[in-house]
PDB file of C-alpha atoms in Angstrom:
ATOM      1  CA  MET A   1       0.000   0.000   0.000  1.00 60.00           C
ATOM      2  CA  ALA A   2       1.421   3.359  -1.064  1.00 81.00           C
ATOM      3  CA  ILE A   3      -1.061   5.853   0.310  1.00 86.00           C
ATOM      4  CA  GLU A   4       0.549   9.235   0.800  1.00 89.00           C
ATOM      5  CA  LEU A   5      -0.578  12.256   2.760  1.00 91.00           C
ATOM      6  CA  ARG A   6      -1.404  14.060  -0.489  1.00 92.00           C
ATOM      7  CA  HIS A   7      -3.966  11.347  -1.262  1.00 92.00           C
ATOM      8  CA  LEU A   8      -5.697  12.125   2.021  1.00 93.00           C
ATOM      9  CA  ARG A   9      -5.635  15.854   1.343  1.00 94.00           C
ATOM     10  CA  TYR A  10      -7.026  15.351  -2.157  1.00 94.00           C
ATOM     11  CA  PHE A  11      -9.796  13.132  -0.818  1.00 94.00           C
ATOM     12  CA  ILE A  12     -10.698  15.590   1.952  1.00 95.00           C
ATOM     13  CA  ALA A  13     -10.926  18.444  -0.559  1.00 94.00           C
ATOM     14  CA  VAL A  14     -13.321  16.470  -2.788  1.00 93.00           C
ATOM     15  CA  ALA A  15     -15.330  15.237   0.224  1.00 94.00           C
ATOM     16  CA  GLU A  16     -15.760  18.777   1.532  1.00 94.00           C
ATOM     17  CA  GLU A  17     -16.495  20.395  -1.827  1.00 92.00           C
ATOM     18  CA  LEU A  18     -18.477  17.436  -3.248  1.00 93.00           C
ATOM     19  CA  HIS A  19     -17.327  18.731  -6.614  1.00 91.00           C
ATOM     20  CA  PHE A  20     -14.169  17.714  -8.477  1.00 91.00           C
ATOM     21  CA  GLY A  21     -13.822  21.024 -10.293  1.00 90.00           C
ATOM     22  CA  ARG A  22     -13.990  23.141  -7.119  1.00 92.00           C
ATOM     23  CA  ALA A  23     -11.703  20.708  -5.262  1.00 91.00           C
ATOM     24  CA  ALA A  24      -9.131  20.846  -8.070  1.00 93.00           C
ATOM     25  CA  GLU A  25      -9.227  24.646  -8.038  1.00 93.00           C
ATOM     26  CA  ARG A  26      -8.792  24.656  -4.258  1.00 94.00           C
ATOM     27  CA  LEU A  27      -5.802  22.301  -4.554  1.00 93.00           C
ATOM     28  CA  HIS A  28      -4.289  24.284  -7.461  1.00 94.00           C
ATOM     29  CA  ILE A  29      -4.197  21.261  -9.738  1.00 94.00           C
ATOM     30  CA  SER A  30      -6.186  20.294 -12.821  1.00 93.00           C
ATOM     31  CA  GLN A  31      -9.251  18.075 -12.562  1.00 92.00           C
ATOM     32  CA  PRO A  32      -8.079  14.969 -14.512  1.00 92.00           C
ATOM     33  CA  PRO A  33      -5.040  14.264 -12.240  1.00 93.00           C
ATOM     34  CA  LEU A  34      -7.277  14.764  -9.199  1.00 93.00           C
ATOM     35  CA  SER A  35      -9.768  12.210 -10.499  1.00 92.00           C
ATOM     36  CA  GLN A  36      -6.912   9.784 -11.181  1.00 93.00           C
ATOM     37  CA  GLN A  37      -5.520  10.198  -7.645  1.00 92.00           C
ATOM     38  CA  ILE A  38      -8.933   9.557  -6.060  1.00 93.00           C
ATOM     39  CA  GLN A  39      -9.385   6.474  -8.239  1.00 92.00           C
ATOM     40  CA  SER A  40      -5.913   5.254  -7.231  1.00 92.00           C
ATOM     41  CA  LEU A  41      -6.782   5.819  -3.554  1.00 93.00           C
ATOM     42  CA  GLU A  42      -9.975   3.780  -3.873  1.00 92.00           C
ATOM     43  CA  GLU A  43      -8.033   0.970  -5.524  1.00 91.00           C
ATOM     44  CA  GLN A  44      -5.520   0.904  -2.691  1.00 91.00           C
ATOM     45  CA  VAL A  45      -8.103   0.896   0.108  1.00 92.00           C
ATOM     46  CA  LYS A  46     -10.214  -1.601  -1.884  1.00 92.00           C
ATOM     47  CA  ALA A  47     -13.390   0.380  -1.240  1.00 92.00           C
ATOM     48  CA  LYS A  48     -15.523   2.850  -3.134  1.00 93.00           C
ATOM     49  CA  LEU A  49     -15.292   6.143  -1.250  1.00 93.00           C
ATOM     50  CA  LEU A  50     -17.279   8.449  -3.549  1.00 93.00           C
ATOM     51  CA  GLU A  51     -20.430   8.082  -5.585  1.00 91.00           C
ATOM     52  CA  ARG A  52     -20.218  10.245  -8.682  1.00 87.00           C
ATOM     53  CA  ASN A  53     -22.303  10.909 -11.757  1.00 80.00           C
ATOM     54  CA  ASN A  54     -22.632  13.748 -14.221  1.00 73.00           C
ATOM     55  CA  ARG A  55     -24.422  15.938 -11.655  1.00 76.00           C
ATOM     56  CA  ASN A  56     -23.442  14.945  -8.111  1.00 86.00           C
ATOM     57  CA  VAL A  57     -20.618  13.685  -5.930  1.00 91.00           C
ATOM     58  CA  SER A  58     -21.458  12.094  -2.584  1.00 93.00           C
ATOM     59  CA  LEU A  59     -19.716  10.046   0.070  1.00 94.00           C
ATOM     60  CA  THR A  60     -20.360   6.346   0.451  1.00 94.00           C
ATOM     61  CA  PRO A  61     -20.609   4.871   3.968  1.00 93.00           C
ATOM     62  CA  ALA A  62     -16.977   3.760   3.583  1.00 94.00           C
ATOM     63  CA  GLY A  63     -16.122   7.269   2.406  1.00 92.00           C
ATOM     64  CA  ASN A  64     -17.750   8.823   5.471  1.00 94.00           C
ATOM     65  CA  MET A  65     -15.699   6.580   7.748  1.00 96.00           C
ATOM     66  CA  PHE A  66     -12.514   7.197   5.744  1.00 94.00           C
ATOM     67  CA  LEU A  67     -13.037  10.963   5.908  1.00 95.00           C
ATOM     68  CA  LYS A  68     -13.142  10.880   9.720  1.00 95.00           C
ATOM     69  CA  GLU A  69      -9.965   8.780   9.829  1.00 94.00           C
ATOM     70  CA  ALA A  70      -8.250  11.033   7.288  1.00 94.00           C
ATOM     71  CA  TYR A  71      -9.011  14.094   9.421  1.00 94.00           C
ATOM     72  CA  GLN A  72      -7.537  12.318  12.447  1.00 94.00           C
ATOM     73  CA  ILE A  73      -4.405  11.184  10.592  1.00 94.00           C
ATOM     74  CA  LEU A  74      -3.645  14.654   9.243  1.00 93.00           C
ATOM     75  CA  SER A  75      -4.318  16.155  12.650  1.00 93.00           C
ATOM     76  CA  GLN A  76      -1.825  13.726  14.214  1.00 93.00           C
ATOM     77  CA  VAL A  77       0.744  14.538  11.551  1.00 93.00           C
ATOM     78  CA  ASP A  78       0.297  18.271  12.145  1.00 91.00           C
ATOM     79  CA  ALA A  79       0.642  17.704  15.908  1.00 88.00           C
ATOM     80  CA  ALA A  80       3.801  15.640  15.397  1.00 90.00           C
ATOM     81  CA  VAL A  81       5.297  18.357  13.186  1.00 90.00           C
ATOM     82  CA  SER A  82       4.446  21.011  15.759  1.00 84.00           C
ATOM     83  CA  LYS A  83       5.930  18.959  18.595  1.00 84.00           C
ATOM     84  CA  ALA A  84       9.112  18.270  16.635  1.00 83.00           C
ATOM     85  CA  GLU A  85       9.486  21.972  15.845  1.00 84.00           C
ATOM     86  CA  ARG A  86       8.930  22.899  19.492  1.00 82.00           C
ATOM     87  CA  MET A  87      11.384  20.224  20.640  1.00 80.00           C
ATOM     88  CA  GLU A  88      13.969  21.696  18.280  1.00 79.00           C
ATOM     89  CA  LYS A  89      13.343  25.124  19.828  1.00 79.00           C
ATOM     90  CA  GLY A  90      13.595  23.731  23.372  1.00 78.00           C
ATOM     91  CA  GLU A  91       9.932  24.426  24.163  1.00 79.00           C
ATOM     92  CA  LEU A  92       9.109  20.758  24.828  1.00 82.00           C
ATOM     93  CA  GLY A  93      10.991  17.789  26.203  1.00 86.00           C
ATOM     94  CA  GLU A  94      12.679  16.696  29.392  1.00 89.00           C
ATOM     95  CA  LEU A  95      15.650  18.101  31.242  1.00 92.00           C
ATOM     96  CA  SER A  96      17.676  16.304  33.918  1.00 95.00           C
ATOM     97  CA  ILE A  97      19.823  18.489  36.186  1.00 96.00           C
ATOM     98  CA  GLY A  98      22.278  17.538  38.910  1.00 96.00           C
ATOM     99  CA  PHE A  99      22.838  20.042  41.706  1.00 93.00           C
ATOM    100  CA  THR A 100      24.695  20.268  44.982  1.00 88.00           C
ATOM    101  CA  SER A 101      22.988  20.913  48.316  1.00 82.00           C
ATOM    102  CA  THR A 102      23.999  24.590  48.279  1.00 83.00           C
ATOM    103  CA  THR A 103      22.699  25.266  44.754  1.00 87.00           C
ATOM    104  CA  PRO A 104      19.157  26.229  45.917  1.00 85.00           C
ATOM    105  CA  PHE A 105      20.741  28.997  48.013  1.00 83.00           C
ATOM    106  CA  MET A 106      22.448  30.623  45.013  1.00 87.00           C
ATOM    107  CA  ASN A 107      20.125  33.471  44.143  1.00 87.00           C
ATOM    108  CA  LYS A 108      20.950  33.725  40.446  1.00 89.00           C
ATOM    109  CA  VAL A 109      20.618  29.985  39.928  1.00 91.00           C
ATOM    110  CA  THR A 110      17.158  29.863  41.494  1.00 91.00           C
ATOM    111  CA  MET A 111      16.159  33.012  39.602  1.00 92.00           C
ATOM    112  CA  SER A 112      17.267  31.412  36.310  1.00 93.00           C
ATOM    113  CA  LEU A 113      15.334  28.208  37.032  1.00 93.00           C
ATOM    114  CA  ARG A 114      12.230  30.218  37.876  1.00 93.00           C
ATOM    115  CA  GLN A 115      12.501  32.248  34.651  1.00 93.00           C
ATOM    116  CA  TYR A 116      12.987  29.085  32.632  1.00 93.00           C
ATOM    117  CA  ARG A 117      10.021  27.384  34.302  1.00 92.00           C
ATOM    118  CA  GLU A 118       7.793  30.362  33.503  1.00 92.00           C
ATOM    119  CA  ALA A 119       8.995  30.596  29.893  1.00 91.00           C
ATOM    120  CA  PHE A 120       8.825  26.858  29.122  1.00 91.00           C
ATOM    121  CA  PRO A 121       6.161  25.278  31.346  1.00 92.00           C
ATOM    122  CA  GLU A 122       5.866  22.200  29.099  1.00 89.00           C
ATOM    123  CA  VAL A 123       9.467  21.100  29.616  1.00 92.00           C
ATOM    124  CA  ALA A 124       9.628  18.436  32.330  1.00 91.00           C
ATOM    125  CA  ILE A 125      12.503  19.328  34.668  1.00 93.00           C
ATOM    126  CA  HIS A 126      13.981  16.580  36.840  1.00 95.00           C
ATOM    127  CA  MET A 127      16.261  17.841  39.629  1.00 95.00           C
ATOM    128  CA  HIS A 128      18.703  15.436  41.290  1.00 95.00           C
ATOM    129  CA  GLN A 129      20.585  16.491  44.431  1.00 92.00           C
ATOM    130  CA  MET A 130      24.091  15.008  44.372  1.00 90.00           C
ATOM    131  CA  ASN A 131      27.470  16.133  45.598  1.00 87.00           C
ATOM    132  CA  THR A 132      30.009  17.238  43.013  1.00 89.00           C
ATOM    133  CA  LYS A 133      31.734  13.883  42.532  1.00 88.00           C
ATOM    134  CA  GLN A 134      28.461  11.942  42.475  1.00 91.00           C
ATOM    135  CA  GLN A 135      27.401  13.901  39.381  1.00 95.00           C
ATOM    136  CA  ILE A 136      30.328  12.691  37.252  1.00 95.00           C
ATOM    137  CA  ALA A 137      29.050   9.182  36.392  1.00 96.00           C
ATOM    138  CA  PRO A 138      25.473  10.184  35.412  1.00 97.00           C
ATOM    139  CA  LEU A 139      26.853  13.013  33.269  1.00 97.00           C
ATOM    140  CA  LEU A 140      29.001  10.455  31.449  1.00 96.00           C
ATOM    141  CA  THR A 141      26.125   8.017  30.907  1.00 96.00           C
ATOM    142  CA  GLY A 142      23.581  10.686  29.945  1.00 94.00           C
ATOM    143  CA  ARG A 143      21.340  10.273  32.969  1.00 96.00           C
ATOM    144  CA  LEU A 144      22.093  13.945  33.671  1.00 96.00           C
ATOM    145  CA  ASP A 145      22.030  16.532  30.884  1.00 96.00           C
ATOM    146  CA  ILE A 146      23.878  19.158  32.905  1.00 96.00           C
ATOM    147  CA  GLY A 147      25.329  19.430  36.394  1.00 96.00           C
ATOM    148  CA  ILE A 148      25.761  22.419  38.691  1.00 95.00           C
ATOM    149  CA  MET A 149      28.721  21.669  40.934  1.00 93.00           C
ATOM    150  CA  ARG A 150      31.888  22.918  42.592  1.00 91.00           C
ATOM    151  CA  ASN A 151      35.240  22.914  40.819  1.00 89.00           C
ATOM    152  CA  THR A 152      36.800  19.483  40.667  1.00 89.00           C
ATOM    153  CA  ILE A 153      38.895  17.264  38.396  1.00 90.00           C
ATOM    154  CA  LEU A 154      36.785  16.253  35.385  1.00 94.00           C
ATOM    155  CA  PRO A 155      37.272  13.308  33.017  1.00 95.00           C
ATOM    156  CA  GLU A 156      38.142  14.106  29.410  1.00 94.00           C
ATOM    157  CA  GLN A 157      34.559  13.782  28.140  1.00 96.00           C
ATOM    158  CA  LEU A 158      33.242  16.496  30.458  1.00 97.00           C
ATOM    159  CA  ASP A 159      33.738  20.231  30.165  1.00 96.00           C
ATOM    160  CA  TYR A 160      32.439  23.189  32.137  1.00 95.00           C
ATOM    161  CA  GLN A 161      31.376  26.797  32.033  1.00 93.00           C
ATOM    162  CA  LEU A 162      32.282  28.934  35.036  1.00 93.00           C
ATOM    163  CA  LEU A 163      29.073  30.342  36.525  1.00 92.00           C
ATOM    164  CA  SER A 164      30.344  32.215  39.561  1.00 91.00           C
ATOM    165  CA  LYS A 165      33.042  32.562  42.185  1.00 91.00           C
ATOM    166  CA  GLU A 166      31.766  32.482  45.742  1.00 91.00           C
ATOM    167  CA  PRO A 167      33.923  33.862  48.559  1.00 93.00           C
ATOM    168  CA  PHE A 168      34.473  31.696  51.612  1.00 94.00           C
ATOM    169  CA  MET A 169      33.310  33.059  54.967  1.00 94.00           C
ATOM    170  CA  VAL A 170      33.481  32.020  58.599  1.00 96.00           C
ATOM    171  CA  ALA A 171      30.224  31.071  60.325  1.00 96.00           C
ATOM    172  CA  VAL A 172      30.224  31.616  64.093  1.00 96.00           C
ATOM    173  CA  TYR A 173      27.636  31.579  66.834  1.00 95.00           C
ATOM    174  CA  GLU A 174      26.358  34.771  68.413  1.00 93.00           C
ATOM    175  CA  GLY A 175      28.750  36.075  71.048  1.00 94.00           C
ATOM    176  CA  HIS A 176      31.777  34.253  69.631  1.00 96.00           C
ATOM    177  CA  PRO A 177      35.157  35.984  70.226  1.00 96.00           C
ATOM    178  CA  LEU A 178      35.865  36.157  66.480  1.00 96.00           C
ATOM    179  CA  LEU A 179      32.965  38.607  66.079  1.00 96.00           C
ATOM    180  CA  MET A 180      35.384  41.358  67.098  1.00 96.00           C
ATOM    181  CA  TYR A 181      36.627  41.016  63.480  1.00 95.00           C
ATOM    182  CA  GLU A 182      33.166  41.313  61.929  1.00 94.00           C
ATOM    183  CA  GLN A 183      33.959  44.723  60.410  1.00 94.00           C
ATOM    184  CA  THR A 184      37.611  44.205  59.490  1.00 94.00           C
ATOM    185  CA  GLY A 185      37.583  40.531  58.541  1.00 94.00           C
ATOM    186  CA  VAL A 186      39.276  37.650  60.320  1.00 95.00           C
ATOM    187  CA  ASP A 187      42.774  36.293  59.745  1.00 94.00           C
ATOM    188  CA  ILE A 188      42.435  32.673  58.685  1.00 94.00           C
ATOM    189  CA  ARG A 189      45.283  31.653  61.000  1.00 94.00           C
ATOM    190  CA  LEU A 190      43.126  32.523  64.018  1.00 94.00           C
ATOM    191  CA  LEU A 191      40.835  29.615  63.160  1.00 94.00           C
ATOM    192  CA  ALA A 192      43.439  27.172  64.476  1.00 92.00           C
ATOM    193  CA  ASP A 193      42.335  28.034  68.022  1.00 90.00           C
ATOM    194  CA  TYR A 194      38.690  27.012  67.642  1.00 94.00           C
ATOM    195  CA  PRO A 195      36.784  23.745  67.125  1.00 94.00           C
ATOM    196  CA  LEU A 196      35.438  23.311  63.615  1.00 94.00           C
ATOM    197  CA  VAL A 197      32.144  21.921  62.335  1.00 93.00           C
ATOM    198  CA  PHE A 198      32.892  20.328  58.961  1.00 88.00           C
ATOM    199  CA  PHE A 199      31.252  18.591  56.028  1.00 83.00           C
ATOM    200  CA  GLU A 200      31.440  14.833  55.951  1.00 80.00           C
ATOM    201  CA  ARG A 201      33.905  14.008  53.207  1.00 74.00           C
ATOM    202  CA  GLU A 202      31.572  11.650  51.356  1.00 71.00           C
ATOM    203  CA  VAL A 203      28.819  14.287  51.250  1.00 64.00           C
ATOM    204  CA  GLY A 204      30.430  17.648  50.601  1.00 56.00           C
ATOM    205  CA  THR A 205      33.289  16.277  48.545  1.00 69.00           C
ATOM    206  CA  ALA A 206      34.399  19.377  46.649  1.00 80.00           C
ATOM    207  CA  LEU A 207      33.889  21.792  49.546  1.00 82.00           C
ATOM    208  CA  TYR A 208      35.632  19.387  51.907  1.00 84.00           C
ATOM    209  CA  ASP A 209      38.715  19.334  49.679  1.00 85.00           C
ATOM    210  CA  GLU A 210      38.631  23.088  49.028  1.00 88.00           C
ATOM    211  CA  ILE A 211      38.331  24.052  52.701  1.00 88.00           C
ATOM    212  CA  ASN A 212      41.011  21.578  53.734  1.00 88.00           C
ATOM    213  CA  HIS A 213      43.348  23.030  51.119  1.00 88.00           C
ATOM    214  CA  LEU A 214      42.489  26.558  52.249  1.00 90.00           C
ATOM    215  CA  LEU A 215      43.403  25.774  55.860  1.00 92.00           C
ATOM    216  CA  THR A 216      46.528  23.721  55.213  1.00 91.00           C
ATOM    217  CA  SER A 217      47.847  26.372  52.778  1.00 90.00           C
ATOM    218  CA  ALA A 218      47.606  28.873  55.641  1.00 91.00           C
ATOM    219  CA  GLY A 219      49.387  26.486  57.982  1.00 92.00           C
ATOM    220  CA  VAL A 220      46.236  25.731  59.963  1.00 92.00           C
ATOM    221  CA  THR A 221      45.569  22.217  61.257  1.00 91.00           C
ATOM    222  CA  PRO A 222      41.782  22.132  61.710  1.00 88.00           C
ATOM    223  CA  LYS A 223      40.320  20.868  64.991  1.00 89.00           C
ATOM    224  CA  ILE A 224      37.317  19.041  63.552  1.00 90.00           C
ATOM    225  CA  THR A 225      34.972  18.214  66.399  1.00 90.00           C
ATOM    226  CA  GLN A 226      31.729  17.664  64.475  1.00 90.00           C
ATOM    227  CA  GLU A 227      30.885  16.488  60.960  1.00 88.00           C
ATOM    228  CA  ALA A 228      27.527  16.747  59.205  1.00 86.00           C
ATOM    229  CA  GLY A 229      26.068  15.913  55.815  1.00 77.00           C
ATOM    230  CA  GLU A 230      23.705  18.839  55.328  1.00 79.00           C
ATOM    231  CA  ALA A 231      24.355  22.562  55.182  1.00 81.00           C
ATOM    232  CA  MET A 232      21.424  23.303  57.495  1.00 85.00           C
ATOM    233  CA  THR A 233      22.762  20.795  60.033  1.00 89.00           C
ATOM    234  CA  ILE A 234      26.196  22.403  59.987  1.00 90.00           C
ATOM    235  CA  LEU A 235      24.734  25.840  60.661  1.00 92.00           C
ATOM    236  CA  GLY A 236      22.459  24.394  63.337  1.00 93.00           C
ATOM    237  CA  LEU A 237      25.503  22.950  65.113  1.00 94.00           C
ATOM    238  CA  VAL A 238      27.271  26.312  64.825  1.00 95.00           C
ATOM    239  CA  SER A 239      24.237  28.013  66.329  1.00 95.00           C
ATOM    240  CA  ALA A 240      24.307  25.504  69.189  1.00 94.00           C
ATOM    241  CA  GLY A 241      27.887  26.495  70.005  1.00 93.00           C
ATOM    242  CA  MET A 242      29.445  23.220  68.832  1.00 94.00           C
ATOM    243  CA  GLY A 243      32.078  25.062  66.818  1.00 94.00           C
ATOM    244  CA  ILE A 244      32.651  27.419  63.914  1.00 96.00           C
ATOM    245  CA  SER A 245      32.592  26.545  60.226  1.00 95.00           C
ATOM    246  CA  ILE A 246      33.932  27.751  56.897  1.00 93.00           C
ATOM    247  CA  VAL A 247      31.153  28.155  54.349  1.00 91.00           C
ATOM    248  CA  THR A 248      30.549  29.841  51.011  1.00 91.00           C
ATOM    249  CA  GLU A 249      28.587  33.051  50.583  1.00 91.00           C
ATOM    250  CA  SER A 250      25.447  31.198  49.430  1.00 88.00           C
ATOM    251  CA  PHE A 251      25.106  29.815  52.974  1.00 87.00           C
ATOM    252  CA  THR A 252      24.307  33.307  54.219  1.00 88.00           C
ATOM    253  CA  ARG A 253      20.867  33.042  52.564  1.00 86.00           C
ATOM    254  CA  MET A 254      20.014  30.446  55.200  1.00 83.00           C
ATOM    255  CA  LYS A 255      18.722  32.491  58.100  1.00 83.00           C
ATOM    256  CA  ILE A 256      19.605  30.548  61.237  1.00 89.00           C
ATOM    257  CA  ASP A 257      19.048  32.271  64.580  1.00 91.00           C
ATOM    258  CA  GLY A 258      22.300  32.949  66.367  1.00 93.00           C
ATOM    259  CA  VAL A 259      24.621  32.465  63.362  1.00 95.00           C
ATOM    260  CA  LYS A 260      26.848  35.292  62.132  1.00 95.00           C
ATOM    261  CA  TYR A 261      29.136  35.407  59.108  1.00 95.00           C
ATOM    262  CA  ILE A 262      32.578  37.012  58.906  1.00 96.00           C
ATOM    263  CA  ASN A 263      34.753  37.669  55.843  1.00 95.00           C
ATOM    264  CA  PHE A 264      38.430  36.739  55.697  1.00 94.00           C
ATOM    265  CA  SER A 265      40.860  39.640  55.939  1.00 93.00           C
ATOM    266  CA  ASN A 266      44.098  38.147  54.628  1.00 84.00           C
ATOM    267  CA  ILE A 267      43.123  35.794  51.786  1.00 82.00           C
ATOM    268  CA  ASP A 268      41.137  35.977  48.601  1.00 81.00           C
ATOM    269  CA  ALA A 269      39.531  32.560  48.918  1.00 85.00           C
ATOM    270  CA  VAL A 270      36.732  31.605  46.553  1.00 89.00           C
ATOM    271  CA  SER A 271      34.890  28.480  45.486  1.00 90.00           C
ATOM    272  CA  GLU A 272      34.026  28.191  41.806  1.00 91.00           C
ATOM    273  CA  VAL A 273      30.562  27.082  40.718  1.00 93.00           C
ATOM    274  CA  TRP A 274      30.557  25.192  37.418  1.00 95.00           C
ATOM    275  CA  LEU A 275      27.965  24.243  34.842  1.00 95.00           C
ATOM    276  CA  VAL A 276      29.180  20.851  33.585  1.00 97.00           C
ATOM    277  CA  TYR A 277      28.135  18.962  30.451  1.00 96.00           C
ATOM    278  CA  ASN A 278      29.249  16.018  28.333  1.00 96.00           C
ATOM    279  CA  THR A 279      31.065  17.136  25.165  1.00 95.00           C
ATOM    280  CA  ARG A 280      30.452  13.759  23.496  1.00 93.00           C
ATOM    281  CA  ARG A 281      26.676  13.950  23.789  1.00 92.00           C
ATOM    282  CA  VAL A 282      24.368  16.289  21.917  1.00 89.00           C
ATOM    283  CA  LEU A 283      22.916  18.696  24.442  1.00 88.00           C
ATOM    284  CA  PRO A 284      19.101  18.721  24.156  1.00 88.00           C
ATOM    285  CA  ALA A 285      17.662  22.023  22.978  1.00 89.00           C
ATOM    286  CA  ALA A 286      15.874  22.453  26.320  1.00 89.00           C
ATOM    287  CA  ALA A 287      19.190  22.065  28.170  1.00 91.00           C
ATOM    288  CA  LYS A 288      20.937  24.458  25.773  1.00 91.00           C
ATOM    289  CA  THR A 289      18.283  27.099  26.409  1.00 91.00           C
ATOM    290  CA  LEU A 290      18.683  26.757  30.175  1.00 92.00           C
ATOM    291  CA  THR A 291      22.485  26.865  30.034  1.00 92.00           C
ATOM    292  CA  ASP A 292      22.319  30.049  27.950  1.00 91.00           C
ATOM    293  CA  LEU A 293      19.982  31.595  30.535  1.00 91.00           C
ATOM    294  CA  LEU A 294      22.196  30.570  33.461  1.00 92.00           C
ATOM    295  CA  ILE A 295      25.287  31.976  31.777  1.00 90.00           C
ATOM    296  CA  LYS A 296      23.477  35.198  30.893  1.00 90.00           C
ATOM    297  CA  ASN A 297      22.215  35.726  34.436  1.00 89.00           C
ATOM    298  CA  MET A 298      25.320  34.625  36.325  1.00 84.00           C
ATOM    299  CA  VAL A 299      28.211  35.537  34.043  1.00 77.00           C
ATOM    300  CA  GLY A 300      26.851  38.264  31.808  1.00 61.00           C
TER     301      GLY A 300
END
């Protein structure tokens, strides 16, 4: 069977006009080829679709049924074309994003996601909270389209776009002696004298390594007295007087009673936030649109 979409369109035109001459004019073809195409269609479906004589054209019962199906087929084709076009523009589809626990506290990231959600409500966004190193494998396999993470060593297949540089700060409880440096900033070497609340290594992998490097480079051996897996837990322990902590600026958006933040005075310490993607996989249009928005809002 070699029925083509043009056969359906020709048939619909004749069925609606009930006149071969008017249908041919509407289709911008001559009448004899139109009659031949309808005859060919009837031969292929093995049913008479139109009754015709010198005066009238009418639909047979089979023709009535075929007309309804033809409408439905062309409607489905039009819908498929529209969906494909919208997929190509990034207006439809699915998007899988990896993010670290501090990502929701980065104002420009959340603003970008909100803008994207409002602009493209029909894109299904799947958010997966993972630490930096946990995002590597799913980015390689394609389970994640993009990842928002801290700077780390990436395999050859992955590349990144720098989104922002966040300064490190010291989180202390209210009344802590280091608050005397709240205006001037605190010397990192003074942290050696105080117990530290720290990320668990397996949870905050990138931050754990960055903060450790920051302290050891300054000659500070940290006195880690508490470890926690969640940012809110760390700040809760600081508030409870269990120690101080080194955090990034995004933590300051978490309003915890009794927690104060102090800048460093003698170092320019920052943590880089990366947008990571797989260079060996075609980035879906929806993901490309979001990455462009993130870069515009955070870098531009």
